[in-house]
Tab-separated table of C-alpha atoms in Angstrom:
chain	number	residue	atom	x	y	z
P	1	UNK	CA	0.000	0.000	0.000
P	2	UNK	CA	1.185	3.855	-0.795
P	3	UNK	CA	1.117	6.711	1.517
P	4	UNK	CA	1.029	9.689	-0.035
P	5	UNK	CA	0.901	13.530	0.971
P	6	UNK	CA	0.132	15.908	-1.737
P	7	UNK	CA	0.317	20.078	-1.723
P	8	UNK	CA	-1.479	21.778	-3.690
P	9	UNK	CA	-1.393	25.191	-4.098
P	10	UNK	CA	-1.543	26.373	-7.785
P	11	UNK	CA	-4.002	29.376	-6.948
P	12	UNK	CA	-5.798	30.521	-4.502
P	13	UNK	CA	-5.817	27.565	-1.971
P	14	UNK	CA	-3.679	25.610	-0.464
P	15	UNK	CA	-4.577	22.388	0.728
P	16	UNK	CA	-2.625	19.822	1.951
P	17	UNK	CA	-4.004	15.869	1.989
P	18	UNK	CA	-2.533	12.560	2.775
P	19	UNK	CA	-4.247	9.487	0.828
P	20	UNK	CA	-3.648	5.355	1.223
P	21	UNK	CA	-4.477	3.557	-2.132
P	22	UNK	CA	-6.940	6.097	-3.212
P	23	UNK	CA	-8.609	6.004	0.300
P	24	UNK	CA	-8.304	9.715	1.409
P	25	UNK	CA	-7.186	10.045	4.876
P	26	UNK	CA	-7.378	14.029	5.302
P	27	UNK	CA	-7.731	17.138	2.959
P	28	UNK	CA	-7.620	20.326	4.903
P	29	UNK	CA	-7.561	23.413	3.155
P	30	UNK	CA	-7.527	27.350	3.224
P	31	UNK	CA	-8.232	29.796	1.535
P	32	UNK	CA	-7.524	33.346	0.341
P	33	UNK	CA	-10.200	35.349	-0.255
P	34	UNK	CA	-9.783	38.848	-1.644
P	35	UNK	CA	-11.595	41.751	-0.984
P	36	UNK	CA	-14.967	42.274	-2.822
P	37	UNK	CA	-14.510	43.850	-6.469
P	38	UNK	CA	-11.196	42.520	-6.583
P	39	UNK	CA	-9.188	39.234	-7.818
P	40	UNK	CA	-6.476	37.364	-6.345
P	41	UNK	CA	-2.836	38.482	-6.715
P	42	UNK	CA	0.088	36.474	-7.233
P	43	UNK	CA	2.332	38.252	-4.578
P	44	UNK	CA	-0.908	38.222	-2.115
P	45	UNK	CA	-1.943	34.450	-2.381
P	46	UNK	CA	2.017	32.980	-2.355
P	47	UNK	CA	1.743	34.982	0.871
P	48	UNK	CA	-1.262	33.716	2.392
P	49	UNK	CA	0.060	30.230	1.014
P	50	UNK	CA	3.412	30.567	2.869
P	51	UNK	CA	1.604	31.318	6.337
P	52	UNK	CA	-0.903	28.462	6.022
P	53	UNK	CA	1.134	25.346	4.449
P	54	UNK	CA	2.938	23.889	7.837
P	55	UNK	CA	-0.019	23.966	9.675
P	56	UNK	CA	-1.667	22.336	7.241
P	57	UNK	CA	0.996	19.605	6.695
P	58	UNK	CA	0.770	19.432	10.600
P	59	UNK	CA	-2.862	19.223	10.621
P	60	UNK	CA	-3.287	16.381	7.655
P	61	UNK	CA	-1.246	13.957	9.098
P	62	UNK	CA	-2.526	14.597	12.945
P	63	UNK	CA	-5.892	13.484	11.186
P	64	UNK	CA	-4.679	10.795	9.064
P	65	UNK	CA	-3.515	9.549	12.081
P	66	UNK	CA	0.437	8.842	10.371
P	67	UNK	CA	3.822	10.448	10.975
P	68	UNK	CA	6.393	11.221	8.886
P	69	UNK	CA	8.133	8.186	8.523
P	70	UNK	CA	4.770	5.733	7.259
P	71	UNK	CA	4.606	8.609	4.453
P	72	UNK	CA	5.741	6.628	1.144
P	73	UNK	CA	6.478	10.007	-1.004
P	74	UNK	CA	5.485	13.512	-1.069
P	75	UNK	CA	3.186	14.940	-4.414
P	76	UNK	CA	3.036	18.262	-5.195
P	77	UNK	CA	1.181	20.671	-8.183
P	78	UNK	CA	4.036	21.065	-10.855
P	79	UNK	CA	1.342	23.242	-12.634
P	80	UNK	CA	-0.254	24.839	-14.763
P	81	UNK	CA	-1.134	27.857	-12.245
P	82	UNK	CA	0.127	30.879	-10.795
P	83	UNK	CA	3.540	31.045	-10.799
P	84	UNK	CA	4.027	32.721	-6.858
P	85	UNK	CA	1.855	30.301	-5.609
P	86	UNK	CA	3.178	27.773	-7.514
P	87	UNK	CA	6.746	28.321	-6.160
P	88	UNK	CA	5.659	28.644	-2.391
P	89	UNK	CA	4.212	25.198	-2.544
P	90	UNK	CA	7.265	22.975	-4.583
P	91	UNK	CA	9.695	25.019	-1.570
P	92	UNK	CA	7.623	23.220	1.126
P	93	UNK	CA	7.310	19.778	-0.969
P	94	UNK	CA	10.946	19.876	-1.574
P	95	UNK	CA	11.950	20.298	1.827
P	96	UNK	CA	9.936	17.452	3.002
P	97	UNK	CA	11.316	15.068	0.603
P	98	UNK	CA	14.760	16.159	1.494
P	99	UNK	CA	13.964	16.194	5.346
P	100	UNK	CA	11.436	12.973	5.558
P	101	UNK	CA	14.209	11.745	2.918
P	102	UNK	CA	10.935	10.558	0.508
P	103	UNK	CA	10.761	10.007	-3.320
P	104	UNK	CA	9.375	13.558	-4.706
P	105	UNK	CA	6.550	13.707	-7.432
P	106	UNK	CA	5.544	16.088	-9.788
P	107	UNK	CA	1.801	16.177	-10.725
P	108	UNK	CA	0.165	17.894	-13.674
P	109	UNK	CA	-2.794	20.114	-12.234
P	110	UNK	CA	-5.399	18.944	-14.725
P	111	UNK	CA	-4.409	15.027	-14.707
P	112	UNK	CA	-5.275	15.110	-10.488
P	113	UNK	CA	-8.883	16.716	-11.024
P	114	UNK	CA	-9.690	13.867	-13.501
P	115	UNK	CA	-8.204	11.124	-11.118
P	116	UNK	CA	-9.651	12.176	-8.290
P	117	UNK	CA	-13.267	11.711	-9.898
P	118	UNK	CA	-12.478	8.860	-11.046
P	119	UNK	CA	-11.570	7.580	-8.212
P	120	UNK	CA	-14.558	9.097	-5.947
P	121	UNK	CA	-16.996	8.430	-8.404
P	122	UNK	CA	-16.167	5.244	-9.987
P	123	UNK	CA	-16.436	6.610	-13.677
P	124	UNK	CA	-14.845	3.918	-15.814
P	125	UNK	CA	-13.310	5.786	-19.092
P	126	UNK	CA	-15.383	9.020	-19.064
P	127	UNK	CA	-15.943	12.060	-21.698
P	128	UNK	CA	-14.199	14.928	-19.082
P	129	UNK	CA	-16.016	18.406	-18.712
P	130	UNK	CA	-12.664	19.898	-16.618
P	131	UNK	CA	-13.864	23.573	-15.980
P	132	UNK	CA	-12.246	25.914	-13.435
P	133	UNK	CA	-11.076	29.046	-13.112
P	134	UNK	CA	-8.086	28.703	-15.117
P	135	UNK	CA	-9.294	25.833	-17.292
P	136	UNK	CA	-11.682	24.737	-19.873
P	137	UNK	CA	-11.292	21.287	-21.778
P	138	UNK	CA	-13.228	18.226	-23.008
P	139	UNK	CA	-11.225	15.554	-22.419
P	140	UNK	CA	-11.163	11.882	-23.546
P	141	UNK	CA	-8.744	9.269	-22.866
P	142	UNK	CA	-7.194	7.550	-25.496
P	143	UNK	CA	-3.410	5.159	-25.648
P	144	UNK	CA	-1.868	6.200	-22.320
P	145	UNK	CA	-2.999	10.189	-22.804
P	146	UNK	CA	-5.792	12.219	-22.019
P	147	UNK	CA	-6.399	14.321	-25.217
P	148	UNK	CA	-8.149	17.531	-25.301
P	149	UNK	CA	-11.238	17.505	-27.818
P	150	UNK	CA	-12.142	20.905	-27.183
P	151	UNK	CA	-11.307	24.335	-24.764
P	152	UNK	CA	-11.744	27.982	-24.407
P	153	UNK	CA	-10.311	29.797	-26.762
P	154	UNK	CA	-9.725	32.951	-24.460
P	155	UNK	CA	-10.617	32.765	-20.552
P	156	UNK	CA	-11.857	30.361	-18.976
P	157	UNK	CA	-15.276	29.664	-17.682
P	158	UNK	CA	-14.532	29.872	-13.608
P	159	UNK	CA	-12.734	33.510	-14.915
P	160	UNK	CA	-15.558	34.543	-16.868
P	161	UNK	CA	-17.743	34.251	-13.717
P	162	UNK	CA	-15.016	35.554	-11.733
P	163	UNK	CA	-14.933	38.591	-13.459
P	164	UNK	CA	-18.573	38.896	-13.662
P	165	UNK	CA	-19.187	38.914	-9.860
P	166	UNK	CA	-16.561	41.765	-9.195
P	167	UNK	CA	-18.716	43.605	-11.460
P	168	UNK	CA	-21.279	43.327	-9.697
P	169	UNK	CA	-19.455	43.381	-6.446
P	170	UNK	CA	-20.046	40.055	-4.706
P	171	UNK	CA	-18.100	38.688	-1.719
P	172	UNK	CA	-15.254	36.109	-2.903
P	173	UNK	CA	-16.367	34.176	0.100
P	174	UNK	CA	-16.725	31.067	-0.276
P	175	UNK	CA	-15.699	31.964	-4.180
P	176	UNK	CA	-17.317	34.228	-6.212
P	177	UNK	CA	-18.819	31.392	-8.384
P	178	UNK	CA	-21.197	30.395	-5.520
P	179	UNK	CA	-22.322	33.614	-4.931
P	180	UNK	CA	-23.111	33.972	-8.441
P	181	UNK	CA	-25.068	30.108	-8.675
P	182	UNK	CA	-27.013	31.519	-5.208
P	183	UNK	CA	-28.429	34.728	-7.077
P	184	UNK	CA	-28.589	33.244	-10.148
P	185	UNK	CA	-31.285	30.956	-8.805
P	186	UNK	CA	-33.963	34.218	-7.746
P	187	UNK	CA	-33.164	35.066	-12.017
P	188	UNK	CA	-36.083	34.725	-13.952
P	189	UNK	CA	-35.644	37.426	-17.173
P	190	UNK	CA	-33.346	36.044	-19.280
P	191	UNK	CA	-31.211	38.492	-21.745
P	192	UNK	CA	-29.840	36.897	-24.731
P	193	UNK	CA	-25.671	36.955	-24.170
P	194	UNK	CA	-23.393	36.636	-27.358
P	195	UNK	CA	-22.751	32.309	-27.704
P	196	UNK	CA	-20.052	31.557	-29.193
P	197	UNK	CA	-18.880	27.974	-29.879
P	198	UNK	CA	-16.521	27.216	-32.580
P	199	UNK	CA	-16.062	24.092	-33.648
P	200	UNK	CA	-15.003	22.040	-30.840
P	201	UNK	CA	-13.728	25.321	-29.062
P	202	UNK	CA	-15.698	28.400	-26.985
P	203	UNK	CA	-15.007	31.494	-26.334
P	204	UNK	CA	-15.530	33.700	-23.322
P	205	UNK	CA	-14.467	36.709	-24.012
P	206	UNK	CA	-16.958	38.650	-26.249
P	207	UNK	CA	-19.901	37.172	-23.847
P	208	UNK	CA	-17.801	38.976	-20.885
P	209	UNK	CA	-17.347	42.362	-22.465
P	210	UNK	CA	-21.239	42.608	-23.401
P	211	UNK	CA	-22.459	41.637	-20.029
P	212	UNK	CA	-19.743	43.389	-18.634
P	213	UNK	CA	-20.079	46.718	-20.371
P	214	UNK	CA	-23.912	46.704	-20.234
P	215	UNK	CA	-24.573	45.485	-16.668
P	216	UNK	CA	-24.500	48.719	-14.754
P	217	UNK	CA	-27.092	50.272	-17.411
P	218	UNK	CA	-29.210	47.131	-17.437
P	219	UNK	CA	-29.745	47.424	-14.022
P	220	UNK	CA	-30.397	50.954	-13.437
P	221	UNK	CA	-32.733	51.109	-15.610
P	222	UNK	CA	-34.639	48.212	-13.735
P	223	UNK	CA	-35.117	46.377	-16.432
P	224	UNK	CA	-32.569	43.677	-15.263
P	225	UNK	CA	-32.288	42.656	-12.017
P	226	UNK	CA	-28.414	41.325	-10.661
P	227	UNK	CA	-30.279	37.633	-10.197
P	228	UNK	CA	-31.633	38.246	-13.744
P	229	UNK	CA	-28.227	38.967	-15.136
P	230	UNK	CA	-26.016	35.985	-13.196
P	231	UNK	CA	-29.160	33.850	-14.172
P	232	UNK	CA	-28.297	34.466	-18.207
P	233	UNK	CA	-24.951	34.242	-17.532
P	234	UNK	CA	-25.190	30.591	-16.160
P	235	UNK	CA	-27.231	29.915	-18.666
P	236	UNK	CA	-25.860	30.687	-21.808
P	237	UNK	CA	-21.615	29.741	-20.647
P	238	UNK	CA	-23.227	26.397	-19.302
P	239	UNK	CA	-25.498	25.543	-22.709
P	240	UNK	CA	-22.014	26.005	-24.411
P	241	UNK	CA	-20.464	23.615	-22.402
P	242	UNK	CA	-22.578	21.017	-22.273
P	243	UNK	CA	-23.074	21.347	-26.642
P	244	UNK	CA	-19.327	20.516	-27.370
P	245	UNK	CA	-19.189	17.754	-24.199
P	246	UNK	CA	-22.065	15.816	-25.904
P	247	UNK	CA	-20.451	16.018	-28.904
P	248	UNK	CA	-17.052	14.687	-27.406
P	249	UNK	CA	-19.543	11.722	-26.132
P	250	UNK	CA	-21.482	10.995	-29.870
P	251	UNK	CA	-17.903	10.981	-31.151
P	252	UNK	CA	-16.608	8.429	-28.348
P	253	UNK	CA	-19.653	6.918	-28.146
P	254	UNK	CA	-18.942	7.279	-24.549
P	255	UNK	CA	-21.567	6.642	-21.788
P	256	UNK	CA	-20.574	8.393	-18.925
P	257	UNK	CA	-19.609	12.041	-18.745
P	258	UNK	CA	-17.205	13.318	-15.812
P	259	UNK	CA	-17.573	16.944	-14.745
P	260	UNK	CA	-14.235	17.985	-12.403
P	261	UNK	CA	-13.010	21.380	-11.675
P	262	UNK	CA	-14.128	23.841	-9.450
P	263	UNK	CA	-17.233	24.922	-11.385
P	264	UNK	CA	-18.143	21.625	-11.678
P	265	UNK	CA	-19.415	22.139	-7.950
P	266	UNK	CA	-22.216	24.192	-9.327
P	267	UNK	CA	-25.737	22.187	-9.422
P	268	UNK	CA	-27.123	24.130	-12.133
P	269	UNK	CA	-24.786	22.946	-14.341
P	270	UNK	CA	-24.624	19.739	-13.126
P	271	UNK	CA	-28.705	19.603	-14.152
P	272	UNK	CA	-27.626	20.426	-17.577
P	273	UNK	CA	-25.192	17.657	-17.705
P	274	UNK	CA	-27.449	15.120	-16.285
P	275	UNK	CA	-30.295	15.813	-18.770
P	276	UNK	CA	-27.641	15.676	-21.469
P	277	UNK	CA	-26.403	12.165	-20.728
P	278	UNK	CA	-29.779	10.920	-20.197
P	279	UNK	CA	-31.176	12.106	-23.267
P	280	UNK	CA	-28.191	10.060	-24.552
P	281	UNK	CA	-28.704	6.837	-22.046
P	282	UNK	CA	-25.615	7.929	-20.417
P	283	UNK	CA	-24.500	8.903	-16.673
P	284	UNK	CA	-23.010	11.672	-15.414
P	285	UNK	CA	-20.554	11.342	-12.851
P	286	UNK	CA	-19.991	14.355	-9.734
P	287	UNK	CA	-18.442	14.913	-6.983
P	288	UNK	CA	-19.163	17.852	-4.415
P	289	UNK	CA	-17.096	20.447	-3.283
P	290	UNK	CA	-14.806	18.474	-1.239
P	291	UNK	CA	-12.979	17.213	-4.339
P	292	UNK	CA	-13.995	19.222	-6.829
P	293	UNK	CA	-12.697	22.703	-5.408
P	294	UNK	CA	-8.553	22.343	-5.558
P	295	UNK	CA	-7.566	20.260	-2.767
P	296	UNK	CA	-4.256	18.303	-1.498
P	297	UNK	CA	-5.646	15.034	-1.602
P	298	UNK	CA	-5.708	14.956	-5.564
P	299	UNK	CA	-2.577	15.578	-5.825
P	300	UNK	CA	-1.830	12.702	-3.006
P	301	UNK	CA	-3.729	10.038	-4.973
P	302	UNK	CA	-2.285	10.922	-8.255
P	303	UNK	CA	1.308	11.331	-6.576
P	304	UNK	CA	0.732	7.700	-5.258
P	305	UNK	CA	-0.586	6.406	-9.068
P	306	UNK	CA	2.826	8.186	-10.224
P	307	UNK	CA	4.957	6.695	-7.304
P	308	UNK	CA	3.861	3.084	-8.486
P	309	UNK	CA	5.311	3.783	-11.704
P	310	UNK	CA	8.807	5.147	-10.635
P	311	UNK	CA	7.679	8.648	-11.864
P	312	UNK	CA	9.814	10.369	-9.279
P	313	UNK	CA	11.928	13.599	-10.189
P	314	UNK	CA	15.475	14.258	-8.610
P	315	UNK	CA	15.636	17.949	-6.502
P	316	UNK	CA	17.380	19.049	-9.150
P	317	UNK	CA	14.439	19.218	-12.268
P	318	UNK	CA	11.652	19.568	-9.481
P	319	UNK	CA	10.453	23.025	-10.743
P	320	UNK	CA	7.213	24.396	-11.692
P	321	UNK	CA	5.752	25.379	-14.857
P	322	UNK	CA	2.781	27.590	-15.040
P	323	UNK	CA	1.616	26.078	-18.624
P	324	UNK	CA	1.606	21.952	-18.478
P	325	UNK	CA	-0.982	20.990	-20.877
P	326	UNK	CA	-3.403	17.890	-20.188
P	327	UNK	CA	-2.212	16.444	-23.068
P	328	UNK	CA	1.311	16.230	-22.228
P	329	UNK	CA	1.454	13.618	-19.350
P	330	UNK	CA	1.934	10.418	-20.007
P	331	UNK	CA	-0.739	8.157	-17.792
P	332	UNK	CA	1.141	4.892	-17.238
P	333	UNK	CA	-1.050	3.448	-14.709
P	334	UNK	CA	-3.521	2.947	-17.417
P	335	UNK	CA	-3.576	0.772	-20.193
């Protein structure tokens, strides 16, 4: 059996779990929330990330119940993600390899949010909806790699909505993408928003500058209501996504789709996915916010699916990369 204790910190939480053969053993977490109106800055979340880690570390394997020495290797987020927080994290991996004296793994950011719901959810070979804040693919697995049917051309979806609640000046706490899903649900006026799927691809970005640019006016002049405006937001970014994952599934004939990713939290669009796949005789397969948001223990149980493979990096090449495309990793533990 493998004991593994991942870090992950890529943006803006750091989390910190210890996992035994894909049985997850603790996954504390915090979080940095920024003020309302305002995003998360490199130099602020490396910060927050530096002050949190160790007592997270201390606090996963206190509930894990292990020490040090049962811990098998040590995972951490090579990337993609913000570079700061990216850094702040691999330190504190590096030094626990070197003090523990424990193999050191490298895991792609993407690759852990699809093995994680695999794991929790059973899904067998799944079409992948993998939507976050800094990430938007369709993903299908194919000869040891998970290739990338379709993304955002521009930002991604968990950005888009970002953005759109510091318009509108929501609290970031829990994330701004709650917030939005909570007021989106008293929406009932829906204004048609720009849709804009190409291809396999969508794109973000001329959606955001409408509904960005036209908010304030919309809703002074009372014909739009906030609720009304996050509700055809939702809407129309989620009917985009769910058009180019079913037609990921008709081309993989697949029967299951996956949703990971921190958006992939929000029920709404979970609804959508579920009528999607049924229409189809599929499943869909979630997870809640325990797994979905960024945590540590994804990057544990993928560390430990690694380990078994001898996928271990010297101190030496263990750096970070802020681009590491899905696509890129090779998955040995499948065949």
């Amino acid at each position: 059996m493998v004991l593994s204790i991942g870090l992950e910190g890529s943006a803006n939480k750091i989390g910190v779990g210890v996992v035994r053969d894909g049985e997850v053993l603790s996954n504390p977490r915090n979080t940095y929330c920024a003020p309302p109106g305002h995003g998360f800055l490199p130099r602020h979340t490396a910060l927050h990330h530096r002050q949190h880690v160790l007592q997270l570390v201390a606090r996963a394997l206190k509930e894990a119940g292990v020490t040090a020495a049962d811990i098998d290797c040590v995972s951490y987020t090579k990337g993609p993600g913000m570079g700061a927080p990216l850094v702040s994290t691999a330190v504190v991996a590096r030094s626990l390899a070197l003090l523990w004296d424990k193999p050191l793994i490298p895991v792609n950011h993407c690759i852990a949010h699809i093995e994680m719901g695999r794991q929790v959810t059973g899904a067998d070979n799944p079409t992948v909806l993998y939507v976050s804040g800094g990430n938007t693919q369709v993903i299908s697995y194919l000869n040891q790699r998970y290739c990338i049917f379709g993304e955002t051309l521009d930002v991604a979806v968990g950005n888009c909505l970002d953005r759109f609640a510091r318009v509108l000046k929501l609290s970031n706490d829990p994330c701004p993408g709650y917030n939005i899903e909570q007021l989106a649900k008293q929406g009932n006026k829906f204004l048609d928003l720009p849709y804009s799927v190409k291809g396999m691809d969508v794109s973000f970005s001329g959606l955001l500058s409408f509904i960005e640019g036209s908010a304030e006016k919309l809703i002074e002049s009372g014909e739009y209501t906030k609720a009304d405006l996050c509700f055809s937001l939702q809407e129309t970014v989620f009917a985009m996504l769910v058009e180019i994952t079913e037609r990921a599934m008709a081309h993989t004939r697949s029967n299951q789709v996956l949703v990971v990713g921190g958006v992939g939290c929000n029920l709404r669009l979970q609804e959508m996915l579920r009528i999607m796949a049924s229409e189809r005789g599929a499943t869909l397969c979630a997870t809640d916010d325990r797994y979905c948001i960024d945590n540590g223990a994804m990057i544990a149980h993928t560390g430990a699916l690694m380990f078994k493979h001898s996928m271990d990096t010297p101190i030496s090449d263990s750096g970070i990369t802020q681009r590491f495309r899905t696509d890129e990793v090779h998955i040995a533990w499948r065949q």
